[in-house]
Short mmCIF file of C-alpha atoms in Angstrom, two decimals:
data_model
loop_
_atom_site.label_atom_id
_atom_site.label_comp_id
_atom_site.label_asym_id
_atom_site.label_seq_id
_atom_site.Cartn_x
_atom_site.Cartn_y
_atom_site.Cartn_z
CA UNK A 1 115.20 44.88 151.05
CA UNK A 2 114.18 45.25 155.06
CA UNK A 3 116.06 44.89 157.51
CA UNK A 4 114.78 42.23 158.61
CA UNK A 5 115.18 40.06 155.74
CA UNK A 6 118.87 40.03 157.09
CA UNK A 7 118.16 37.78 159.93
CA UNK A 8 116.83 37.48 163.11
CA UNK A 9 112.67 38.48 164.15
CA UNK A 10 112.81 41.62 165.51
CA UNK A 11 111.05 40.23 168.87
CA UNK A 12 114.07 41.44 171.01
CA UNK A 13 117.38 43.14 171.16
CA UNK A 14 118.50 46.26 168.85
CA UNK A 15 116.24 48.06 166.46
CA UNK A 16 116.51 50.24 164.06
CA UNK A 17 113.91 52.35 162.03
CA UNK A 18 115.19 50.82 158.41
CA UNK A 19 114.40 47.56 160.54
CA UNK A 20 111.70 45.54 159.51
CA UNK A 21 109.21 44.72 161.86
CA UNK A 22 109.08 41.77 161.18
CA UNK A 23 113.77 40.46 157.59
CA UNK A 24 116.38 40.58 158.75
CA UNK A 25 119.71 40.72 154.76
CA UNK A 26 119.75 38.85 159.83
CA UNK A 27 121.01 39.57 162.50
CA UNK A 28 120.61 40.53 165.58
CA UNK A 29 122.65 41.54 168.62
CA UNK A 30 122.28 39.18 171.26
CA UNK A 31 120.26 40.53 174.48
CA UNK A 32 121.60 39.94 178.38
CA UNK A 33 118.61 41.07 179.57
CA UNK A 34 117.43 38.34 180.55
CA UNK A 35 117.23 38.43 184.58
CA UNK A 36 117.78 35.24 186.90
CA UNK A 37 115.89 32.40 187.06
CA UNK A 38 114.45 30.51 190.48
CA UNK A 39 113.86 26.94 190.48
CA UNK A 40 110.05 26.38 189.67
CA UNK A 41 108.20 25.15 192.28
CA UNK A 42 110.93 26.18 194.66
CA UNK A 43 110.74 28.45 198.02
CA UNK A 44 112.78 31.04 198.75
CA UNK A 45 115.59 29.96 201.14
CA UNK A 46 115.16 31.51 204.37
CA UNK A 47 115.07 30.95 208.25
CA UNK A 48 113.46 32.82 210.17
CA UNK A 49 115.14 35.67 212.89
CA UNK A 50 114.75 34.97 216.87
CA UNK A 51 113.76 37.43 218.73
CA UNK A 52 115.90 38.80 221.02
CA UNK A 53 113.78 41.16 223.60
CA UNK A 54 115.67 44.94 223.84
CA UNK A 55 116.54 45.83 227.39
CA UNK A 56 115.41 49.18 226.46
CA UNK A 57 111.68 48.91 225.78
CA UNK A 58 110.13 51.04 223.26
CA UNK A 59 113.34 53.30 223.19
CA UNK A 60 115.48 50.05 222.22
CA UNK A 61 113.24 49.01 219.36
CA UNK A 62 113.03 52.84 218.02
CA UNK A 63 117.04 52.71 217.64
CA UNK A 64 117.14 49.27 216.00
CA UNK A 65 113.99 50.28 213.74
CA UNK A 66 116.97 53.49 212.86
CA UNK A 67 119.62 50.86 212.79
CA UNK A 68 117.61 48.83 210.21
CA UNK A 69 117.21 45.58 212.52
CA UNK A 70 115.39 42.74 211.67
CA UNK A 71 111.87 42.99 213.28
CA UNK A 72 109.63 40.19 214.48
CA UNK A 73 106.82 39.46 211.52
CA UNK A 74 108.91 42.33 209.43
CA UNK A 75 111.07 41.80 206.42
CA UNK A 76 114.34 39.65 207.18
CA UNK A 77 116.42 42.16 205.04
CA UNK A 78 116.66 45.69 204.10
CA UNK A 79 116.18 45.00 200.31
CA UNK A 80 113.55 42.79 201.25
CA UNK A 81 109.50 44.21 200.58
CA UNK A 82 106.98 44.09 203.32
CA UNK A 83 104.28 41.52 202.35
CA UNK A 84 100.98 42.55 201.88
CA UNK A 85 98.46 42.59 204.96
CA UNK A 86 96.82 39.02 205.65
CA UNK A 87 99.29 37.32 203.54
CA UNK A 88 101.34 36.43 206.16
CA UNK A 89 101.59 32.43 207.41
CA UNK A 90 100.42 31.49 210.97
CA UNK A 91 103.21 30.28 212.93
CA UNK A 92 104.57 26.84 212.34
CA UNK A 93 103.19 26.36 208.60
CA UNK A 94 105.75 26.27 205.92
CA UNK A 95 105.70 29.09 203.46
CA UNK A 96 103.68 28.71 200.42
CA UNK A 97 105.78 28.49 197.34
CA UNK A 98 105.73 31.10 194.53
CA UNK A 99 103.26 30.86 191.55
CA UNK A 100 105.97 29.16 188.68
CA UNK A 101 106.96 32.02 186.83
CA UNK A 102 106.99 31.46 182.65
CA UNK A 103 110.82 30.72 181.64
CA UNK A 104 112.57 34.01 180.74
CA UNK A 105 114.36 34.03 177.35
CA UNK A 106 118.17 33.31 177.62
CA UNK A 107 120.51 35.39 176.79
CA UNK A 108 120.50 36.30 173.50
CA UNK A 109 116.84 36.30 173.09
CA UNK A 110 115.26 34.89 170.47
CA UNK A 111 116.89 36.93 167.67
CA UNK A 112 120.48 35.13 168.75
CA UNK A 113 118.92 31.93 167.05
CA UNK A 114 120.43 29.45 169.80
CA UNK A 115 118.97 26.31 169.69
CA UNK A 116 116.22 25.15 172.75
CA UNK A 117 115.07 29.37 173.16
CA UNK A 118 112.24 29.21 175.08
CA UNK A 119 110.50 31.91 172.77
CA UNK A 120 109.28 31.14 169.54
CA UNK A 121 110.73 32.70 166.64
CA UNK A 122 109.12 35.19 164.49
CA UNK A 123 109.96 35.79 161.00
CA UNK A 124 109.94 39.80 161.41
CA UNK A 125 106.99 40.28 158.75
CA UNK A 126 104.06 38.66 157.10
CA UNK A 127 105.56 35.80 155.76
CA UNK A 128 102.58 34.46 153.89
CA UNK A 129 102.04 38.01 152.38
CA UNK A 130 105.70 38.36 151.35
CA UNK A 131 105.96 35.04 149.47
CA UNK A 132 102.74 35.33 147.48
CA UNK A 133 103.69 38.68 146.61
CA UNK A 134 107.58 37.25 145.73
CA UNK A 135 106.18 34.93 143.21
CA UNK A 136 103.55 37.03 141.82
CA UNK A 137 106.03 39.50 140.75
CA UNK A 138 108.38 36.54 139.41
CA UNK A 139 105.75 34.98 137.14
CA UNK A 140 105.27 38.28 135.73
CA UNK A 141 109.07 39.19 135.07
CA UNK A 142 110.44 35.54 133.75
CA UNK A 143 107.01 35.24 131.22
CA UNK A 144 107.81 39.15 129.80
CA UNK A 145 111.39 37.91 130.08
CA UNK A 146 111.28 35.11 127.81
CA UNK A 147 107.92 35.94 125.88
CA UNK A 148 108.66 39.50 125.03
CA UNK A 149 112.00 41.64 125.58
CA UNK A 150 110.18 44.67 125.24
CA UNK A 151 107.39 44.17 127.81
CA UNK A 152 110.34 43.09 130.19
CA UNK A 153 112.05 46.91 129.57
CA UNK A 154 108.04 48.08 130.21
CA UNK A 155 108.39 46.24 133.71
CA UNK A 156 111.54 48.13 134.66
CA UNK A 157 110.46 51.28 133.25
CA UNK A 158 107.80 50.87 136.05
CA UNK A 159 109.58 49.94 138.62
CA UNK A 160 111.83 52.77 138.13
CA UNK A 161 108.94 55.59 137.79
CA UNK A 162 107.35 54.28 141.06
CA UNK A 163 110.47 53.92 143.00
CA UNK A 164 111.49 57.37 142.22
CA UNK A 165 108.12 58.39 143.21
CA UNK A 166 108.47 56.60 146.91
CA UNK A 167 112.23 58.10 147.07
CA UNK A 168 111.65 61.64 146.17
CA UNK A 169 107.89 61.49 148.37
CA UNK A 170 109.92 60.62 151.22
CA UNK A 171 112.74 63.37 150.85
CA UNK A 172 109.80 66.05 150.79
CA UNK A 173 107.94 64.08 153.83
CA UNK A 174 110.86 64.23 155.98
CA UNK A 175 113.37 66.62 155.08
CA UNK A 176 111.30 69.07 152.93
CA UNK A 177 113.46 68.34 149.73
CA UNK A 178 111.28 69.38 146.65
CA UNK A 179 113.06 67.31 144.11
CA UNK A 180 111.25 67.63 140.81
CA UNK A 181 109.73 64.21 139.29
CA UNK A 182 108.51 65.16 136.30
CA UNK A 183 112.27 65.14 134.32
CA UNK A 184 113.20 62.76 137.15
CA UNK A 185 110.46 59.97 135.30
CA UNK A 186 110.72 61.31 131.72
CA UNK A 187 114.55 61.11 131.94
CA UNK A 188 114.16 57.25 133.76
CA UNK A 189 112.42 55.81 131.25
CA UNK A 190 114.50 57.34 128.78
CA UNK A 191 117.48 56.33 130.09
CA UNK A 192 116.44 52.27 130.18
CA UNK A 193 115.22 52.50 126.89
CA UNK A 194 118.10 54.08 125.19
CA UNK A 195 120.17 51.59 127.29
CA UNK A 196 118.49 48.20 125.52
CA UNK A 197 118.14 50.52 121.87
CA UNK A 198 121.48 52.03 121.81
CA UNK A 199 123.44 50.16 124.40
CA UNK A 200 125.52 51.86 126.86
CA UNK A 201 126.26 55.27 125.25
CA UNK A 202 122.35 56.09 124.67
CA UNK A 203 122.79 55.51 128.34
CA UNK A 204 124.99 58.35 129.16
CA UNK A 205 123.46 60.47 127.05
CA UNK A 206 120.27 60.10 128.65
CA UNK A 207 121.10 60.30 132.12
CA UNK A 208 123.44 63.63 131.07
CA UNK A 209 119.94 64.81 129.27
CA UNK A 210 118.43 64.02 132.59
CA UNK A 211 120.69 65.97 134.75
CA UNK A 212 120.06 69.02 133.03
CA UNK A 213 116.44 68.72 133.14
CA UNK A 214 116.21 68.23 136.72
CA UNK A 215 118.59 71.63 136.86
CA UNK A 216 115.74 74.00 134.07
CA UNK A 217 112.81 72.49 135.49
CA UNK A 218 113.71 73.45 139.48
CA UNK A 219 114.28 77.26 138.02
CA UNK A 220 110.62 77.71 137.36
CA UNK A 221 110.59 77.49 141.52
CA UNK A 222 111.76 80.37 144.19
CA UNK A 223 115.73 79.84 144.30
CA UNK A 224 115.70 79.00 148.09
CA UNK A 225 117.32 76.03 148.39
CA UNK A 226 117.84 75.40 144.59
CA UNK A 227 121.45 73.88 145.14
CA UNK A 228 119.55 71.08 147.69
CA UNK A 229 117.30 70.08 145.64
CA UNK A 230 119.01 69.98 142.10
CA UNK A 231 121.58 67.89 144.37
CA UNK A 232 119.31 65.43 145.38
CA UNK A 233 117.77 65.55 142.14
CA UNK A 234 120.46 64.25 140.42
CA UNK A 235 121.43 61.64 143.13
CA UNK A 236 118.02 59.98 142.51
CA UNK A 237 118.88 60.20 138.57
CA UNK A 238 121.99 57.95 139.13
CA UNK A 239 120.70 55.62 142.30
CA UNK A 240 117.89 54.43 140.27
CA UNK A 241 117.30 54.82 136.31
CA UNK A 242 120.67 54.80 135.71
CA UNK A 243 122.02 51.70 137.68
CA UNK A 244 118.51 49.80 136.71
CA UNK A 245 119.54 50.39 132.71
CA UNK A 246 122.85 48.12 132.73
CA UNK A 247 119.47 45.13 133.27
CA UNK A 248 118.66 46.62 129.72
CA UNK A 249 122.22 46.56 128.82
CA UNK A 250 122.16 42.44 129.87
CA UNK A 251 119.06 42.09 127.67
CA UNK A 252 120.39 43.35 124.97
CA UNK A 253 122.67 40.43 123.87
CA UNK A 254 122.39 36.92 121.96
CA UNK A 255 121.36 35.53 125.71
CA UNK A 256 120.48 38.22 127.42
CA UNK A 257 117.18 37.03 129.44
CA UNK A 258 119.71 34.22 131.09
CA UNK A 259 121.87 36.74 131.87
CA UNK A 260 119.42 38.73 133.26
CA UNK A 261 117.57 36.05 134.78
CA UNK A 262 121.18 34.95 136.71
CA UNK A 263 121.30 38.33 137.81
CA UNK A 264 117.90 38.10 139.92
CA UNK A 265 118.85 34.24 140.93
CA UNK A 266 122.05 35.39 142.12
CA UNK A 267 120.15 38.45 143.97
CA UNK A 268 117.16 36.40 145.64
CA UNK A 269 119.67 33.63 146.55
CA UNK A 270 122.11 36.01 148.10
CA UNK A 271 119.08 37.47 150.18
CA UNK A 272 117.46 34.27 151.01
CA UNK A 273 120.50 32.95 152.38
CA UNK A 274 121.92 36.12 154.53
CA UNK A 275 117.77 35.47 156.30
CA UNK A 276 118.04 31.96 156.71
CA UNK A 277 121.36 32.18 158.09
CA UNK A 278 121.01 35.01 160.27
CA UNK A 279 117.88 34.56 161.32
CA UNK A 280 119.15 31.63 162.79
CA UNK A 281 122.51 31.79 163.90
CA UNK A 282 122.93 35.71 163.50
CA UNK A 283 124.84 36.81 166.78
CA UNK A 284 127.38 39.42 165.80
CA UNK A 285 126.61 42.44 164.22
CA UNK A 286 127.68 43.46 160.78
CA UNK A 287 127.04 47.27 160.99
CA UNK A 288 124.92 48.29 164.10
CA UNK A 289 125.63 51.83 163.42
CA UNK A 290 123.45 51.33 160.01
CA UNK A 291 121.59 48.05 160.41
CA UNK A 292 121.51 46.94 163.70
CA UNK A 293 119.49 43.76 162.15
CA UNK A 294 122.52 42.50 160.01
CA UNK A 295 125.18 40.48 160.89
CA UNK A 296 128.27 38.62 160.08
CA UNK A 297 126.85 35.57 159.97
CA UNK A 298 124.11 36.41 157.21
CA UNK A 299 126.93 38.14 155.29
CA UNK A 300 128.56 34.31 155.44
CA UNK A 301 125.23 32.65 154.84
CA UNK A 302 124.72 35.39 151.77
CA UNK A 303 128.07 34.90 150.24
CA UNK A 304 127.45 30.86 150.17
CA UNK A 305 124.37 31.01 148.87
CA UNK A 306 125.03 33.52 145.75
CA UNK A 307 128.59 31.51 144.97
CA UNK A 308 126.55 28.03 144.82
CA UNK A 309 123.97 30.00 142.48
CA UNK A 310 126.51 31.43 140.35
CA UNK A 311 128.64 28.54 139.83
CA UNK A 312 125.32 26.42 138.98
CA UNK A 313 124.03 29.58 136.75
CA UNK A 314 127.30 29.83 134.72
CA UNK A 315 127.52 26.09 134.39
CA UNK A 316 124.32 25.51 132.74
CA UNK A 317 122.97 28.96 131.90
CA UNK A 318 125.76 31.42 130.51
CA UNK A 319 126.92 30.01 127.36
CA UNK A 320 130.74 30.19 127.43
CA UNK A 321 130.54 29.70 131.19
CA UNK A 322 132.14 27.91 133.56
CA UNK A 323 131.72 26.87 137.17
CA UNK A 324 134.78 28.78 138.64
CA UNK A 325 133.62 32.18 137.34
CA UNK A 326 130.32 31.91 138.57
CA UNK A 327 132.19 31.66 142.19
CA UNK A 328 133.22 35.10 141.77
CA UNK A 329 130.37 36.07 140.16
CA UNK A 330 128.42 34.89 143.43
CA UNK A 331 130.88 36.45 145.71
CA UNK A 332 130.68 40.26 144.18
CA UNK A 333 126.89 40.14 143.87
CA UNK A 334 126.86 38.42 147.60
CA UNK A 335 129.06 42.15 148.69
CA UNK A 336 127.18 44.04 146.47
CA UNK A 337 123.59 42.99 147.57
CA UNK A 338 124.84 43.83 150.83
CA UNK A 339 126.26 46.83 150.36
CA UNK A 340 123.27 48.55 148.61
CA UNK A 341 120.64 47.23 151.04
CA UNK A 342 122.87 48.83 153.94
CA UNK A 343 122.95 52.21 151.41
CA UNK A 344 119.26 52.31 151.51
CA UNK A 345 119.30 50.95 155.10
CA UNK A 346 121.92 54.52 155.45
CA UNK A 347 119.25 56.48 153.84
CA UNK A 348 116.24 55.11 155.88
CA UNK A 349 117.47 55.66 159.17
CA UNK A 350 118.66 59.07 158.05
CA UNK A 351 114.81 59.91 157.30
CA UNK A 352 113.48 58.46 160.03
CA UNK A 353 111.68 55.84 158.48
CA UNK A 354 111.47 52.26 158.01
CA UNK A 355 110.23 51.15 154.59
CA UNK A 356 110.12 53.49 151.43
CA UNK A 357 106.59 52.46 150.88
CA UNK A 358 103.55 50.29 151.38
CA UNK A 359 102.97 49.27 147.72
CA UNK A 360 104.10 45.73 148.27
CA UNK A 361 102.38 43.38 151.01
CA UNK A 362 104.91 41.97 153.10
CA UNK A 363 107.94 43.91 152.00
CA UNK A 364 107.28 47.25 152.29
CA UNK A 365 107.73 49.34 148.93
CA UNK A 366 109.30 49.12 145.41
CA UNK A 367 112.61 50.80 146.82
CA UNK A 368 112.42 48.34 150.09
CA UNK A 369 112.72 45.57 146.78
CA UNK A 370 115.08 47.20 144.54
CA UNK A 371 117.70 48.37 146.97
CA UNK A 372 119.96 45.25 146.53
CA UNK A 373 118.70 44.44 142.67
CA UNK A 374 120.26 48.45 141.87
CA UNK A 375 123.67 48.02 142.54
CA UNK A 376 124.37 44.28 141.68
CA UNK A 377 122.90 45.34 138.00
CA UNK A 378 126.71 46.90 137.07
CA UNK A 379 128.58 44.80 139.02
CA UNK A 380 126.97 41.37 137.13
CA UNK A 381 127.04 43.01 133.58
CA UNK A 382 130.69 44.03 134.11
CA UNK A 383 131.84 40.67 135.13
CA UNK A 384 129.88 39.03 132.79
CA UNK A 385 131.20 41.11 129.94
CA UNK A 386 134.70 39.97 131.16
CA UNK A 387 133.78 36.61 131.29
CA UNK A 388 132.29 35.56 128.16
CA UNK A 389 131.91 39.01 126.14
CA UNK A 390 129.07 41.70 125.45
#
């Protein structure tokens, strides 16, 4: 997820490059900068300085133009400018007052989400763009969902190939680390399917098989840097195929597309409500070293959100459920959401970059999507699994 779908427009205050430019899992420092405001319509409060003739003639007004006195038809301070030629009133005429000047933003700027800001809001991104592109992808995940487990595991299969693509494309882009994708796809898909065909140790055995693919296919290349890129090879292994095959490992059970479908409820929710919140009432910062857009208050708004959602989703979806486990369901994916998207928000800023891709319309690439879906996968099957079983 961006940045900015953590909270506040990015219109003013911090920014980050992980930050979106448009969400927000929020938050936003607020800004002082705003400088003071004059009444409009009002004058400037001055009088104006006699003139006091010098004893000394020209001599005289040399050492008081050294001394920094006040000269007749000159400025009445130091700090104050000269006005321009021929804009100067005759004599006896009251000063002409100031053009109004538009009402600065107060402090806080329009990220703080304070009510009566002068400056409208902006969402942070193409909101119209985002939302068709949010239900587009739903439609097509619930239907393979419920119609047909198998084109569901096709759909994450997918997801996985082109997200390592965008990941290991932008380790070569900016830090010239040639991870090979070849095993790094073969092994992915692998890994889901064995995950929904042979549960959780086809899993292991995958992502081992993986591994060691990533380490014989990197030989075939000079050996300059070999321990980099087998290292970052094998981090990509993990951060996406693997943690996207315990959704296969949900599937695979007597209700396994409400289990996975709670999963992504729990997920949106959780994201939806750290925006909404922060957007509009975001004013401290969560972690500005990583996300400057994030703050506390969207990590509130995201935690009471998800725990609503769970205890609705175990009530009426899980069978075996009940309402108090779905409050800590909602409350680990809430910290877990939020902990992944400031991971990939960590890895981001690291590159130098702010989305992963430009694959999606309105939210950046597949990563800039599955970066709070990866690690809530383990965290929901586990407590589910406690809950009501495997």
């Amino acid at each position: 997820m961006n940045d900015s779908s953590w909270g506040a427009p990015p219109s003013a205050g911090l920014r980050g490059p992980d930050q979106g430019t448009a969400p927000g899992y929020g938050w936003e420092v607020p800004s002082s900068s705003a400088g003071p405001v004059h009444e409009v319509g009002g004058a400037a409060q001055t009088r104006p300085m006699p003139t006091v003739p010098h004893a000394g003639g020209d001599s005289g007004e040399a050492a008081d133009r050294d001394r920094g006195a006040a000269q007749p038809g000159g400025p009445l301070f130091r700090d104050e400018r000269e006005p321009p030629p021929g804009s100067r009133q005759p004599a006896g005429h009251p000063p002409t007052p100031p053009d109004p000047a538009p009402d600065p933003a107060p402090a806080g700027g329009a990220r703080s989400g304070g009510a009566g800001q002068g400056k409208k809001k902006s969402a942070g991104r193409n909101l119209r763009a985002a939302i068709g592109v949010g239900v587009g992808l739903g439609v097509i995940i619930v239907a393979s969902l419920f119609i047909y487990k198998p084109v569901f595991i096709g759909v994450i299969a997918v997801a996985v190939v082109v997200g390592l693509w965008e990941l290991t494309s932008r380790l070569a882009e900016r830090k010239d680390i040639r991870v090979p994708l070849v095993p790094l796809a073969v092994g992915g898909v692998a890994m889901v399917v064995a995950g929904y065909v042979r549960g959780a140790q086809g899993a292991v055995v995958a992502v081992a098989l993986t591994a060691l693919a990533v380490l014989v296919w990197r030989m075939t290349e000079p050996p300059d840097n070999y321990l980099r890129d087998v290292t970052a090879g094998v981090f990509a292994a993990f951060y996406v195929p693997f943690l996207a095959t315990f959704v296969a490992l949900m599937l695979d059970t007597g209700d396994g597309p409400w289990r996975v479908l709670t999963f992504l409820l729990l997920t949106v929710v959780s994201d939806t409500g750290a925006y909404a919140v922060g957007w509009r009432f975001g004013r401290h910062p969560l972690a500005p070293r990583i996300s400057p857009g994030k703050t506390r208050e969207g990590l509130l708004g995201a935690v009471t959100f998800a725990m609503a959602a769970g205890a609705l989703c175990m009530q009426y979806l899980i069978d075996g459920g009940v309402w108090w486990q779905g409050l800590l369901l909602g409350l680990a994916a809430a910290v877990s959401a939020t902990l992944g998207d400031l991971g990939e928000s960590m890895i981001k800023r690291d590159l130098g970059i702010k989305d992963m891709g430009k694959l999606l319309p309105g939210h950046g690439g597949i990563m800039d999507r599955l970066d709070s879906l990866l690690p809530t996968a383990p965290v929901v099957w586990l407590l589910l699994v406690i809950f009501v079983g495997g």
